[in-house]
XYZ file of C-alpha atoms in Angstrom:
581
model
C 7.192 -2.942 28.431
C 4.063 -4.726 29.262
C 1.702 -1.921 28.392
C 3.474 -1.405 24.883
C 2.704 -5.121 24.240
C -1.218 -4.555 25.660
C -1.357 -1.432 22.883
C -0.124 -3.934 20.181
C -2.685 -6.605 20.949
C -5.630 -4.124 21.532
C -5.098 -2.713 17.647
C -4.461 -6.515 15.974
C -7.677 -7.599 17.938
C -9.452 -4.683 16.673
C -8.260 -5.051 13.203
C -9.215 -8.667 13.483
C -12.723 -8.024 14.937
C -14.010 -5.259 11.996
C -13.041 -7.688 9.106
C -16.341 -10.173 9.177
C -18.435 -6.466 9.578
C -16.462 -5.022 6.648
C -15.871 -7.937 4.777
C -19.777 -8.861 4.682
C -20.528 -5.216 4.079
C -18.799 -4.990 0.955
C -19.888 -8.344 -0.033
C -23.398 -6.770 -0.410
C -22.235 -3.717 -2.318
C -20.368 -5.575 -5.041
C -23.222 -8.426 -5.149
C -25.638 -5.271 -5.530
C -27.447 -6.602 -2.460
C -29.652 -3.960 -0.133
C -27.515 -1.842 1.683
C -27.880 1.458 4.297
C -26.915 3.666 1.722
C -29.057 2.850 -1.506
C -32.002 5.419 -1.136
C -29.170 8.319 -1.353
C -26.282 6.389 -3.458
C -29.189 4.529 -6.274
C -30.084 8.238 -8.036
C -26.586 9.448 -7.617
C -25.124 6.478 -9.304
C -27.630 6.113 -12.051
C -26.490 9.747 -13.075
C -23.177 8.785 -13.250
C -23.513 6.192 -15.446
C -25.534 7.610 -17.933
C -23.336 10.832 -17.889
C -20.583 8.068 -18.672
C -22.761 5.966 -20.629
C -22.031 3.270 -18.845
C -24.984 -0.088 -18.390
C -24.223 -1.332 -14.863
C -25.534 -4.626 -16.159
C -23.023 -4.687 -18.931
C -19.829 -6.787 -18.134
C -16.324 -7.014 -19.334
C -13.766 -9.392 -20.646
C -10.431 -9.733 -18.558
C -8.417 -7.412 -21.744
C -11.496 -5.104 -21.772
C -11.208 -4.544 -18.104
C -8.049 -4.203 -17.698
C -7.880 -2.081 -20.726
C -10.625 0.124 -19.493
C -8.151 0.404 -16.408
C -5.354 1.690 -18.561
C -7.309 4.351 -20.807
C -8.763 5.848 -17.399
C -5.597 5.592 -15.359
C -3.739 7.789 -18.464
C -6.436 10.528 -18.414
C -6.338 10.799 -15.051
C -2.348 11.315 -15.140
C -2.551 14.112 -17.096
C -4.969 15.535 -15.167
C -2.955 15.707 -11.784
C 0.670 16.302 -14.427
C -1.680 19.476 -15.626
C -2.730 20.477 -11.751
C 1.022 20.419 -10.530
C 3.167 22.171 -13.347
C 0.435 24.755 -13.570
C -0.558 24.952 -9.765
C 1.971 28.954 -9.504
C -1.301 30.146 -11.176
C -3.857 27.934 -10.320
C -6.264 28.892 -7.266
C -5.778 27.689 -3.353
C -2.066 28.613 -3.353
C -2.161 30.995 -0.318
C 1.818 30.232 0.130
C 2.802 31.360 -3.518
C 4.395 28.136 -4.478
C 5.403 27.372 -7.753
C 5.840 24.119 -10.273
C 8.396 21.550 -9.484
C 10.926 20.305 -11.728
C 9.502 18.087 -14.827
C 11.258 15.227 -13.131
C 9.940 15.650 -10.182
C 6.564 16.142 -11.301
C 6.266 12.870 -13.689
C 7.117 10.700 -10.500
C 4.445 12.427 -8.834
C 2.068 11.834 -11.120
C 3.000 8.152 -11.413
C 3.518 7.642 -7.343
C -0.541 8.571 -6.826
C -2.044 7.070 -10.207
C -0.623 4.171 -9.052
C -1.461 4.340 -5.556
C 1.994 4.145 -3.946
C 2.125 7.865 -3.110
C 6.219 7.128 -2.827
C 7.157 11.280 -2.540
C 10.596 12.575 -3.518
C 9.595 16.354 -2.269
C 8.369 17.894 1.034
C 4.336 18.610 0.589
C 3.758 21.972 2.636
C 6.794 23.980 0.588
C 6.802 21.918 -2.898
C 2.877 21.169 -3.252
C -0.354 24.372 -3.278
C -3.384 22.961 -2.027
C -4.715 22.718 -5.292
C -2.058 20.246 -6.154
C -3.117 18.619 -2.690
C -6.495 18.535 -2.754
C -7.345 18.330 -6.476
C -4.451 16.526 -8.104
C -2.838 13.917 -5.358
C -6.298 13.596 -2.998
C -8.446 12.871 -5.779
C -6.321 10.171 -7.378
C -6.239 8.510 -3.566
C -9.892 7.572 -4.083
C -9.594 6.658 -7.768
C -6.381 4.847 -7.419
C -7.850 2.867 -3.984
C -10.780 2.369 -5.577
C -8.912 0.686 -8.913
C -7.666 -1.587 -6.546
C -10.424 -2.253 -5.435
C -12.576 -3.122 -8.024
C -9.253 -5.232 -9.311
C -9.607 -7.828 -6.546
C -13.462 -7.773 -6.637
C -13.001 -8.922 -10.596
C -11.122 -11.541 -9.259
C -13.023 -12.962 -6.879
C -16.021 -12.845 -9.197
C -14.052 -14.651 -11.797
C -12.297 -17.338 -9.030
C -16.023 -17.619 -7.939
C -17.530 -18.820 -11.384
C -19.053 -15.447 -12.098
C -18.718 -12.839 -14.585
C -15.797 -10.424 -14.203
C -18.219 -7.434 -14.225
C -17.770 -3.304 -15.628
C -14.837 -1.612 -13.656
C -16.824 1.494 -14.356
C -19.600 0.456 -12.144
C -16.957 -0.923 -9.463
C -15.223 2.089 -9.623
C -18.117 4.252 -8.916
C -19.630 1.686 -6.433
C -15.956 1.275 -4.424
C -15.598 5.437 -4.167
C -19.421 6.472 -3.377
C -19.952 2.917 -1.138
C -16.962 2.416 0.486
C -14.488 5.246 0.560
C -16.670 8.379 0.806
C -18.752 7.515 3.662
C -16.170 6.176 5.958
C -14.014 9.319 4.868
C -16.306 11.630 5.491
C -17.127 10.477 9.233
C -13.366 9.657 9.876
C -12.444 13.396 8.181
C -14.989 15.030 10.770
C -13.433 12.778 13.345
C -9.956 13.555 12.862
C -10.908 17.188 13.001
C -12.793 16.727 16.531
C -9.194 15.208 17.742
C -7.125 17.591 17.145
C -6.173 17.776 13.107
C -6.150 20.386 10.639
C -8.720 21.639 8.285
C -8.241 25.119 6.389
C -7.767 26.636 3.407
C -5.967 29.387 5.123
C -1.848 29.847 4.483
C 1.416 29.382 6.984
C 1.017 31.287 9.774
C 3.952 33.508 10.738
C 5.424 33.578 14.656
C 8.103 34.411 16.345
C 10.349 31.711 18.058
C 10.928 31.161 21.149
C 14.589 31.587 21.365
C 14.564 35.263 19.480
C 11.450 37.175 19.175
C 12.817 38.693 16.160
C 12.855 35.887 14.096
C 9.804 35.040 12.558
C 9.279 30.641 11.499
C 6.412 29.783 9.048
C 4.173 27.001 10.128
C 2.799 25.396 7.826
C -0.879 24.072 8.016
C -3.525 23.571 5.748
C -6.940 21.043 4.762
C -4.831 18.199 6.307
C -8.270 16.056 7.954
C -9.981 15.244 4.560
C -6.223 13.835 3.299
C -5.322 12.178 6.042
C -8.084 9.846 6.351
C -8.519 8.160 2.793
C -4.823 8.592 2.793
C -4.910 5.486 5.334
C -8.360 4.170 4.456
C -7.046 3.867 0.958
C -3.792 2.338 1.686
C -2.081 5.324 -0.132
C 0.243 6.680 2.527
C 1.347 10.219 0.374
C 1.781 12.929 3.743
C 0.382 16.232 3.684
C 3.865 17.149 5.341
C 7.229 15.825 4.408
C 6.956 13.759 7.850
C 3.623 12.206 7.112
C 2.128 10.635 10.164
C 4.878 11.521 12.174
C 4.174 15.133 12.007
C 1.988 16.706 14.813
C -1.002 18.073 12.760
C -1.402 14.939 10.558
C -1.016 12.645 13.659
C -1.345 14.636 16.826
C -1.844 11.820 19.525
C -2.303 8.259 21.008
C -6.266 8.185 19.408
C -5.458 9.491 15.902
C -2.830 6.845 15.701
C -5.088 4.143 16.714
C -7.666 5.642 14.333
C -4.800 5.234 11.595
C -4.041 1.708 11.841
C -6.868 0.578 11.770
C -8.081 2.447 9.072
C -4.875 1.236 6.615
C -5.866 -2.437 7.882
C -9.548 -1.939 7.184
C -10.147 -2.840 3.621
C -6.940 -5.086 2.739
C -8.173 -7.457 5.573
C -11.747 -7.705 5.188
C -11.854 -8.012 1.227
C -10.536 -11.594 2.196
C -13.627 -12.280 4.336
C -15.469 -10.787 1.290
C -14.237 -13.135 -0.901
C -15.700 -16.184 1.675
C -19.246 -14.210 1.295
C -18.978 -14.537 -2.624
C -17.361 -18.198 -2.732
C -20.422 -19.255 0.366
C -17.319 -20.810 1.849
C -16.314 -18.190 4.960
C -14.372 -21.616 6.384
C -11.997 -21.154 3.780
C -11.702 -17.377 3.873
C -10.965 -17.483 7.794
C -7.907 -20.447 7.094
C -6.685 -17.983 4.249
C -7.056 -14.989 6.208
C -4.889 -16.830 9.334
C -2.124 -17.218 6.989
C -0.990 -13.372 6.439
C -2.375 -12.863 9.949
C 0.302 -15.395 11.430
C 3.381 -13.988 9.736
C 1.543 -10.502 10.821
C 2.126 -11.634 14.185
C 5.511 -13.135 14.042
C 6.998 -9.811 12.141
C 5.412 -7.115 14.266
C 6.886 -9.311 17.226
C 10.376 -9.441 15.521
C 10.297 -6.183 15.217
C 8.955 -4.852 18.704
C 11.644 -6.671 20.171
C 14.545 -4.879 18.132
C 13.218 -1.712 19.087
C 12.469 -2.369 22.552
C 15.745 -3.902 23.201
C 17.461 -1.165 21.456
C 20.692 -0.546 20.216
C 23.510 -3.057 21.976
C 26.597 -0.997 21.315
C 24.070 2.284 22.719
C 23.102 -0.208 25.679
C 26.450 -1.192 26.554
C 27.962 2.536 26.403
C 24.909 3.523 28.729
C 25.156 0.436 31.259
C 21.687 -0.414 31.328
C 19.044 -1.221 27.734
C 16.904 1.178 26.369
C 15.007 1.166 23.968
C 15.821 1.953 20.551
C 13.884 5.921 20.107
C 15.922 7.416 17.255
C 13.146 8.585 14.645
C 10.808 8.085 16.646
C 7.839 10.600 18.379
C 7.788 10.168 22.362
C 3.959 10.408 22.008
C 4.183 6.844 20.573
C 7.099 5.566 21.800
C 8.783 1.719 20.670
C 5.939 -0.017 20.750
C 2.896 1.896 18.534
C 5.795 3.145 16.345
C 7.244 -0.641 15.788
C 3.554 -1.544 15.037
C 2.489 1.338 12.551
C 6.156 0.694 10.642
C 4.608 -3.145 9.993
C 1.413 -2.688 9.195
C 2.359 0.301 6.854
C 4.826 -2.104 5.045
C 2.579 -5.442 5.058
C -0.336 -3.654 3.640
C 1.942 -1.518 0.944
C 0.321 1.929 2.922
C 3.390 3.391 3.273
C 2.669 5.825 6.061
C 4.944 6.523 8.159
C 4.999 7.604 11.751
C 8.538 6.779 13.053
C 11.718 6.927 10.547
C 12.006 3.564 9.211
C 15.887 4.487 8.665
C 16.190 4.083 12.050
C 15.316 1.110 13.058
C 17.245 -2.013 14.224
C 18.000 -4.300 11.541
C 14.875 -6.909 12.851
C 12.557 -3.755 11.702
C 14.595 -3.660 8.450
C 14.266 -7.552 7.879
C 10.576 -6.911 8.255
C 9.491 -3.995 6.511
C 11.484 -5.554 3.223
C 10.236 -8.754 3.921
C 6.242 -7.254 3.957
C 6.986 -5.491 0.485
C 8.694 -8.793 -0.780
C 5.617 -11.025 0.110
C 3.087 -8.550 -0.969
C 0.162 -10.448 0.672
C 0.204 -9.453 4.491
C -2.184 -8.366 3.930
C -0.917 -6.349 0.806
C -1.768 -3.869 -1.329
C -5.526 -2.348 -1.510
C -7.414 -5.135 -3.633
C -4.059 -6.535 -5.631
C -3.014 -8.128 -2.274
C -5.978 -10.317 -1.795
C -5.480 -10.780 -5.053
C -1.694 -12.118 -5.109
C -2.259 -13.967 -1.595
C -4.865 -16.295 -4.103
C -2.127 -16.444 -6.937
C -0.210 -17.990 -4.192
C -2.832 -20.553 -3.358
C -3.308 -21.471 -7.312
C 0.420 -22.289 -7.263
C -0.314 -24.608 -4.162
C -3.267 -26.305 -5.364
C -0.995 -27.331 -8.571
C 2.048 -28.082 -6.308
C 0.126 -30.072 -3.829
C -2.223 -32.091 -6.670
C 1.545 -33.310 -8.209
C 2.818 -34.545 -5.415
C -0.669 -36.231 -4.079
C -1.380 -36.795 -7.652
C -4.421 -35.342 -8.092
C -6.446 -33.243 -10.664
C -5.762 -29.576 -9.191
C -8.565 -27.734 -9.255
C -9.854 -24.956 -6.966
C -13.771 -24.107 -6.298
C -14.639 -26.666 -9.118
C -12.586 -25.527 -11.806
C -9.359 -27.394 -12.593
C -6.040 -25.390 -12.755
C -3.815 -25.967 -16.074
C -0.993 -25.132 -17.716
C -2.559 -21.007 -17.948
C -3.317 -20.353 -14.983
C 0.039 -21.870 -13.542
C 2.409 -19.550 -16.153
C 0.064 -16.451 -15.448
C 0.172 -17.064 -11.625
C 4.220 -18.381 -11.713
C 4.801 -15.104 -13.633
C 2.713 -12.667 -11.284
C 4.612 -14.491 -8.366
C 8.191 -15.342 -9.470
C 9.538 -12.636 -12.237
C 7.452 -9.613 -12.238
C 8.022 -8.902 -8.605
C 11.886 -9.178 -8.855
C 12.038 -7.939 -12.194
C 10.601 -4.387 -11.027
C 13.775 -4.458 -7.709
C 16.100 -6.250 -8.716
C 17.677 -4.743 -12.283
C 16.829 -0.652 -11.410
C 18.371 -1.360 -8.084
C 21.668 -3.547 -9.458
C 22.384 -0.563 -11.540
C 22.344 2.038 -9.067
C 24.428 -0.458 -6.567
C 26.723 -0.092 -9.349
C 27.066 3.472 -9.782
C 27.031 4.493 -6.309
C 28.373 7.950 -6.182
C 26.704 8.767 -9.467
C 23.560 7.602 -9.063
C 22.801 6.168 -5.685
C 23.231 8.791 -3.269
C 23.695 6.611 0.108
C 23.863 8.678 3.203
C 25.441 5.271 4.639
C 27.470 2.671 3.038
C 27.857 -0.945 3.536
C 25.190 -2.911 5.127
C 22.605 -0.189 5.866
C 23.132 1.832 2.542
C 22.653 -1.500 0.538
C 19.169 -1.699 2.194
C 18.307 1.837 1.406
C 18.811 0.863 -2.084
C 16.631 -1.776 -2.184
C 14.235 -0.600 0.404
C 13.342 3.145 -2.414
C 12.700 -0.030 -5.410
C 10.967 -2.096 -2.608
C 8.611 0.379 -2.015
C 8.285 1.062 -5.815
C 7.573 -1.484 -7.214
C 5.056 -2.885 -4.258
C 3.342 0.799 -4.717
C 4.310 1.255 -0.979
C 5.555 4.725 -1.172
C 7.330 4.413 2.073
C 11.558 4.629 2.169
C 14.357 4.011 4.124
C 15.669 7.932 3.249
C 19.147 8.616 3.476
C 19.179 8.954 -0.326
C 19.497 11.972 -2.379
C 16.489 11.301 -4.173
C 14.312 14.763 -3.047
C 13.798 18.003 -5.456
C 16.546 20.074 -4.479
C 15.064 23.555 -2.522
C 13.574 26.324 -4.448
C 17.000 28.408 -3.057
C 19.410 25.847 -4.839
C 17.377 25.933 -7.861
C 17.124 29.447 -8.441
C 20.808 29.829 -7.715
C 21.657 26.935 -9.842
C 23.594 25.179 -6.915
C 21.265 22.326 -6.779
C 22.460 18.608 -6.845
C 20.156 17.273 -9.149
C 21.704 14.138 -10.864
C 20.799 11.538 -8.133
C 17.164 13.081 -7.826
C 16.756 12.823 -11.609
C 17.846 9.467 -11.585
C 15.995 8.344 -8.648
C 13.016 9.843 -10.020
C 12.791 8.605 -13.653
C 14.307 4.584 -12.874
C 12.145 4.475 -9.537
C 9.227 5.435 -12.499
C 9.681 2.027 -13.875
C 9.370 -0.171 -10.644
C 5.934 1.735 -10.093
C 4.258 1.022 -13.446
C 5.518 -2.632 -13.757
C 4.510 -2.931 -10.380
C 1.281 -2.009 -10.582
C -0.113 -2.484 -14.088
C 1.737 -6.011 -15.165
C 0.117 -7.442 -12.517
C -3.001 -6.356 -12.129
C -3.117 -7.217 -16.269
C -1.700 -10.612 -15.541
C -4.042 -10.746 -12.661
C -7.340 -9.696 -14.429
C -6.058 -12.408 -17.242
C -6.022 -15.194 -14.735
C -9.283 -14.519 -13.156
C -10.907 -14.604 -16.376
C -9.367 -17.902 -17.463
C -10.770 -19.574 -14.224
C -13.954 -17.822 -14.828
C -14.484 -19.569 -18.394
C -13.623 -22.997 -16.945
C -16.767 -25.647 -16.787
C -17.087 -26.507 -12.825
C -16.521 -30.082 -12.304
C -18.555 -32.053 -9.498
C -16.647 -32.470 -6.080
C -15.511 -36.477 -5.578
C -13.159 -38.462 -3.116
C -10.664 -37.368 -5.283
C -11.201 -33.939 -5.218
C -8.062 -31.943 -3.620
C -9.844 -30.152 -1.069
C -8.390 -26.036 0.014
C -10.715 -25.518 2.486
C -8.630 -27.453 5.568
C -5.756 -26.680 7.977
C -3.679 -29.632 6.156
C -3.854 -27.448 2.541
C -3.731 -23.770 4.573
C -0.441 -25.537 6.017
C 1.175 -26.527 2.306
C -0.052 -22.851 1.229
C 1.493 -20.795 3.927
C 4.999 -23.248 2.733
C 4.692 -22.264 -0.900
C 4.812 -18.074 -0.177
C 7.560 -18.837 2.159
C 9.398 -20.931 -0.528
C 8.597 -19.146 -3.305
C 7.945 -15.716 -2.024
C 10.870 -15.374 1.515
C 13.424 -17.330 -0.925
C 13.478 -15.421 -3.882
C 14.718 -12.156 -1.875
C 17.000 -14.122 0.999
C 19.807 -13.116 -0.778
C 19.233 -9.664 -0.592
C 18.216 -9.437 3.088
C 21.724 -11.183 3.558
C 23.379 -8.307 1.977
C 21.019 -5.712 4.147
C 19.479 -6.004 7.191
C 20.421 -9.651 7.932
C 24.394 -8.757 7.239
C 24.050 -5.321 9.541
C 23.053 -7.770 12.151
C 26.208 -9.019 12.545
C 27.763 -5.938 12.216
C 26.294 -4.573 15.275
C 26.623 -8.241 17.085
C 30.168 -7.808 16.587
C 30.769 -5.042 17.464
C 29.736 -5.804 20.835
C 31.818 -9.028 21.033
């Protein structure tokens, strides 16, 4: 026990100890400030633009931006819809594997443009490596970086500055930040024991009967692995992601993981201290997600180490809780990975969140209900200073006050843009698909489990959707039938149509309403005359006002979903407490 709590303390202090080197090192990238990598990145990037025709100096409005956003988001969904109905002919397809259904393929698309990677189909037998490499690993960099360069708008604009060209962010957030670090952690992964080759499955005989041959699949798994984690996009090579041996072969790999999916979600908030010269402030708003961090990955390394009662009390003595798991990580690193995963919308997966006790349930949908611990790459930084907007207004009522944050007074704007970021699009995106499938359950739903756990399954697939997560409960029948059932015409494919198409919706409301509402905010503040700091200025930069903020996402954010974890994880609880009794 003691040594599993040790691993979990090692990685948070880690992740805690890279975010002021990070954070600071992006600061200088996005303030175009000196950096390691200018005398090879400066003639690269100047190419790009003018092949673009872009002016680096030239900045945009918050509709242009976010505009600029959508046009290049479209394009590049064509693109990777083009790669992956056409990828039976295309090149690097050693394993002869053909297109997907339409279905299947749209939600594809959709999953990786919007960086939530959520995948109804198993990659080594549904996906060539052209699709792999060409389609869904180059949208992980452009779909991080978008992120990216959404929460560096934002902080520009909170700061007083100009929003800036998401062209130039986009370039500067793929050739500055992603690249590098992939291309050392790619050449690192490889040294530990992953994957990289263009060759096809290789055939063997099994163990148990020399004559029959199994295909293992392999393939250029490094290179995706690591900006699949760097940028928070969590899509698996194999249909086990991290939990399968050649994407996540041992103890250091994991660690390498974690950190990796923490990297850039925490240190954009220390970023945002280096741009506002305030890194008092940034440290109080970073110890907010980093508390509830805490207090879930506890929650839920006690479930799992305690394991399952009605298990314990058949057995005579507790265990802990390893269904779904790998024995190479065991309760503790697989309880850790399933909450960082699911507080900063990754969605990789090393253990099978289906199995956990309900406290990992509670968590996982609590992470993808709050959306800001630490959240999704850029848009959670992002949303965790929505949340402090709504707190500066709350607390300057009750204190009566002006509200105003860095020198710029909040009104009536920038409290309905942040309200409706926080409060309705959220729910919105979960609530309605999933109601409808709750009530349609044979025809629709596809639960592997009623009651209690199937209700979070449900909710858990929408969840994930519409927080561009990607990760799922399973125990749905939302995958592409197999190539056999298809050909034959035996396949099942109502509930995977279904799943596919409504699960479409959560994704693009989740991820383009708010970074649009988002972009729209920042750019309000931004046009704001500062006002002087006096006694009666409400000041954000204490523990009293870090305090009142941390109150308002549990109020507004834990609240608005309580119901729902009632009717899940909270309610199967019980179940399992009674049945004990």
């Amino acid at each position: 026990m003691l040594q599993g709590w040790i691993q979990i303390a090692l990685t948070v202090a880690i992740v805690v100890a890279i975010t002021p080197i990070f954070g600071r090192y992006m600061a200088r990238v996005f303030l175009e400030q000196r950096t390691f990598l200018d005398p090879i990145l400066n003639p690269v990037e100047r190419v790009l633009y003018s092949l673009i025709g872009v002016q680096a100096r030239e900045s945009m409005t918050g509709w242009q931006y976010a505009r600029a956003i959508l046009y290049s988001n479209v394009v590049m969904a064509f693109l990777i819809f083009f790669i992956i109905m056409n990828q039976g002919w295309l090149p690097l397809n050693p394993n002869k594997i053909g297109a997907p259904t339409w279905d299947t393929a749209l939600h594809t698309t959709i999953s990786f443009i919007t960086n939530t990677n959520q995948q109804h189909y198993s990659g080594e037998t549904y996906m060539s490596y052209a699709s792999q490499m060409l389609g869904l690993g180059y949208h992980m960099f452009t779909s991080a970086a978008t992120g990216i360069a959404v929460a560096i708008a934002f902080i520009r604009g909170l700061t007083g500055r100009p929003l800036g060209n998401f062209y130039v962010d986009l370039i500067r957030a793929i050739m500055r930040i992603l690249l590098p670090i992939s291309i050392v952690g790619a050449i690192v992964l490889m040294a530990a024991g992953v994957p990289e080759t263009l060759a096809g499955a290789v055939v063997v005989p099994t163990l148990e009967d020399p004559t029959i041959s199994q295909a293992i699949a392999r393939g250029p798994v490094a290179h995706f692995e690591i900006i699949k984690e760097l940028g928070e996009n969590g899509g698996g090579f194999f249909a086990i992601n991290s939990a399968h041996p050649f994407e996540n072969p041992n103890p250091l790999v994991n660690l390498i993981q974690v950190v990796a999916l923490m990297s850039v979600p925490t240190s954009l908030i220390y970023t945002y201290g280096v741009f506002a010269n305030n890194l008092k402030q940034a440290w109080l708003v970073y110890s907010i997600p980093l508390a509830i961090l805490v207090v879930f990955i506890i929650i839920t390394a006690i479930g799992e180490y305690n394991g399952n009662p009605t298990i314990n009390t058949l057995l005579g003595s507790q265990q802990p809780n390893l269904e779904g798991k790998e024995v190479r990580f065991g309760w503790a690193q697989s309880a850790l990975f399933a909450v960082f995963t699911t507080a900063t919308m990754c969605g990789a997966v090393n253990s099978l969140h289906d199995s956990f006790m309900p406290n990992g349930g509670f968590v996982t949908l609590s992470n993808m209900f709050l959306q800001i611990v630490f959240g999704g790459q850029g848009t959670g930084t992002a949303y965790l200073f929505a949340y402090l907007i709504l707190a500066v207004f709350a607390t300057g009522l009750m204190v009566g006050r002006t509200p105003e944050f860095l020198g710029r007074k909040i009104e009536k704007r920038e409290v309905v843009l942040a309200s409706f970021l926080i409060l309705l699009v959220h729910p919105i995106a979960i609530l309605i698909p999933a109601g409808i499938t709750l009530a349609f359950p044979d025809q629709l739903a596809g639960i592997s489990n009623p009651g209690f756990h199937g209700f979070s399954q449900v909710i858990y697939e929408y969840a994930s959707a519409a927080a561009n997560n990607g990760s799922g409960f399973e125990g749905l029948g939302d995958s592409q039938p197999s190539p056999l059932a298809i050909a034959t015409g035996t396949a099942p494919t109502a509930t995977a149509l279904w799943w596919n198409l409504s699960t479409c919706f959560s994704l693009l409301v989740g991820r383009y309403v708010p970074i649009v509402g988002l972009l729209f905010l920042s750019d309000s503040i931004s046009r704001k005359q500062p006002v002087p700091l006096t006694v009666g200025t409400l000041r954000t930069d204490t523990g009293l006002f870090t305090g009142v903020t941390a109150g308002v996402i549990l109020i507004l954010g834990a609240l608005t979903f309580f119901p729902v974890l009632a009717l899940g994880p909270i309610g199967e609880a019980f179940q399992i407490a009674k049945g004990i009794g």
